[in-house]
Structure formats: C-alpha cells, structure tokens
C-alpha cells in the first residue's frame, strides 16, 4: 500500500507542481511561453525527483533535515535555469 501511495503522490506532483509553477511564473514574469515552460518544468520535476536520493547524503542531512525541502531546492535551481534559458537564450 505504501508503494501505491508513493506512485500516486509522484503522479499528482508531476501533474500539479509544474503547472502551478508555470502559472505563477507566467503571471509574475509575464512570460507568454506557457506550453514550452510547462513541458520544461515537467522534465525538471522528473530530474529533480531522480537526483534527490543520490544527492541527499548524510553530509547534507546535517544542514537540510527534510528531504522534501531538499527536493524543492533542487527543483528551484532547475526553475531558475529555465527562466534564464527562456528569457535570455
């Protein structure tokens, strides 16, 4: 049952989090490229989800005790890269 719960939360997060971030980014920064931004954030979410267990080592756990906060930081870095890429490149 725990595995099913994790799968459901992953799919829900994959559908909701990039959409919310894309809407907020489009609203705040006035970026018209919603489709491209959403697809990019979709892949960024997956990459951050895959990288989190590999990067969340005991050395980092001393400073960031919650793995979800660490995931949010990784996703934030990817989000900043997407904003930079869409705006300047």
GROMACS .gro file of C-alpha atoms in nm:
model
   89
    1UNK     CA    1   0.000   0.000   0.000
    2UNK     CA    2   0.290   0.234   0.072
    3UNK     CA    3   0.425   0.181  -0.278
    4UNK     CA    4   0.087   0.267  -0.434
    5UNK     CA    5   0.071   0.582  -0.221
    6UNK     CA    6   0.417   0.689  -0.343
    7UNK     CA    7   0.320   0.629  -0.705
    8UNK     CA    8   0.000   0.832  -0.667
    9UNK     CA    9   0.184   1.117  -0.496
   10UNK     CA   10   0.452   1.116  -0.766
   11UNK     CA   11   0.195   1.135  -1.046
   12UNK     CA   12  -0.006   1.401  -0.862
   13UNK     CA   13   0.309   1.605  -0.803
   14UNK     CA   14   0.415   1.557  -1.164
   15UNK     CA   15   0.086   1.699  -1.287
   16UNK     CA   16   0.027   1.970  -1.026
   17UNK     CA   17   0.363   2.119  -0.926
   18UNK     CA   18   0.492   2.209  -1.276
   19UNK     CA   19   0.152   2.352  -1.368
   20UNK     CA   20   0.135   2.572  -1.058
   21UNK     CA   21   0.494   2.690  -1.103
   22UNK     CA   22   0.432   2.762  -1.472
   23UNK     CA   23   0.117   2.964  -1.393
   24UNK     CA   24   0.296   3.162  -1.122
   25UNK     CA   25   0.595   3.224  -1.347
   26UNK     CA   26   0.377   3.335  -1.636
   27UNK     CA   27   0.177   3.561  -1.405
   28UNK     CA   28   0.470   3.718  -1.220
   29UNK     CA   29   0.726   3.744  -1.501
   30UNK     CA   30   0.478   3.792  -1.787
   31UNK     CA   31   0.625   3.509  -1.996
   32UNK     CA   32   0.398   3.408  -2.287
   33UNK     CA   33   0.560   3.071  -2.347
   34UNK     CA   34   0.332   2.865  -2.121
   35UNK     CA   35   0.342   2.539  -2.317
   36UNK     CA   36   0.718   2.535  -2.351
   37UNK     CA   37   0.769   2.634  -1.989
   38UNK     CA   38   0.529   2.368  -1.859
   39UNK     CA   39   0.697   2.090  -2.057
   40UNK     CA   40   1.040   2.206  -1.938
   41UNK     CA   41   0.923   2.214  -1.576
   42UNK     CA   42   0.770   1.870  -1.622
   43UNK     CA   43   1.111   1.728  -1.713
   44UNK     CA   44   1.282   1.934  -1.443
   45UNK     CA   45   1.048   1.779  -1.185
   46UNK     CA   46   1.141   1.431  -1.302
   47UNK     CA   47   1.514   1.507  -1.299
   48UNK     CA   48   1.493   1.661  -0.951
   49UNK     CA   49   1.294   1.359  -0.830
   50UNK     CA   50   1.561   1.123  -0.964
   51UNK     CA   51   1.855   1.328  -0.830
   52UNK     CA   52   1.720   1.377  -0.478
   53UNK     CA   53   1.809   1.029  -0.340
   54UNK     CA   54   2.154   1.042  -0.498
   55UNK     CA   55   2.243   1.388  -0.365
   56UNK     CA   56   2.077   1.368  -0.022
   57UNK     CA   57   2.380   1.236   0.166
   58UNK     CA   58   2.449   1.242   0.542
   59UNK     CA   59   2.672   1.548   0.498
   60UNK     CA   60   2.378   1.742   0.350
   61UNK     CA   61   2.133   1.592   0.601
   62UNK     CA   62   2.315   1.780   0.878
   63UNK     CA   63   2.214   2.111   0.721
   64UNK     CA   64   1.885   2.024   0.548
   65UNK     CA   65   1.697   1.775   0.763
   66UNK     CA   66   1.387   1.740   0.546
   67UNK     CA   67   1.429   1.562   0.211
   68UNK     CA   68   1.126   1.741   0.065
   69UNK     CA   69   1.289   2.077   0.130
   70UNK     CA   70   1.600   1.945  -0.042
   71UNK     CA   71   1.387   1.834  -0.338
   72UNK     CA   72   1.230   2.181  -0.353
   73UNK     CA   73   1.576   2.340  -0.359
   74UNK     CA   74   1.686   2.119  -0.647
   75UNK     CA   75   1.364   2.196  -0.836
   76UNK     CA   76   1.415   2.569  -0.763
   77UNK     CA   77   1.762   2.556  -0.922
   78UNK     CA   78   1.614   2.393  -1.233
   79UNK     CA   79   1.335   2.652  -1.237
   80UNK     CA   80   1.589   2.935  -1.226
   81UNK     CA   81   1.775   2.775  -1.515
   82UNK     CA   82   1.452   2.753  -1.718
   83UNK     CA   83   1.372   3.119  -1.652
   84UNK     CA   84   1.724   3.218  -1.756
   85UNK     CA   85   1.707   2.998  -2.066
   86UNK     CA   86   1.367   3.125  -2.179
   87UNK     CA   87   1.440   3.489  -2.104
   88UNK     CA   88   1.795   3.529  -2.233
   89UNK     CA   89   1.868   3.246  -2.475
   0.00000   0.00000   0.00000
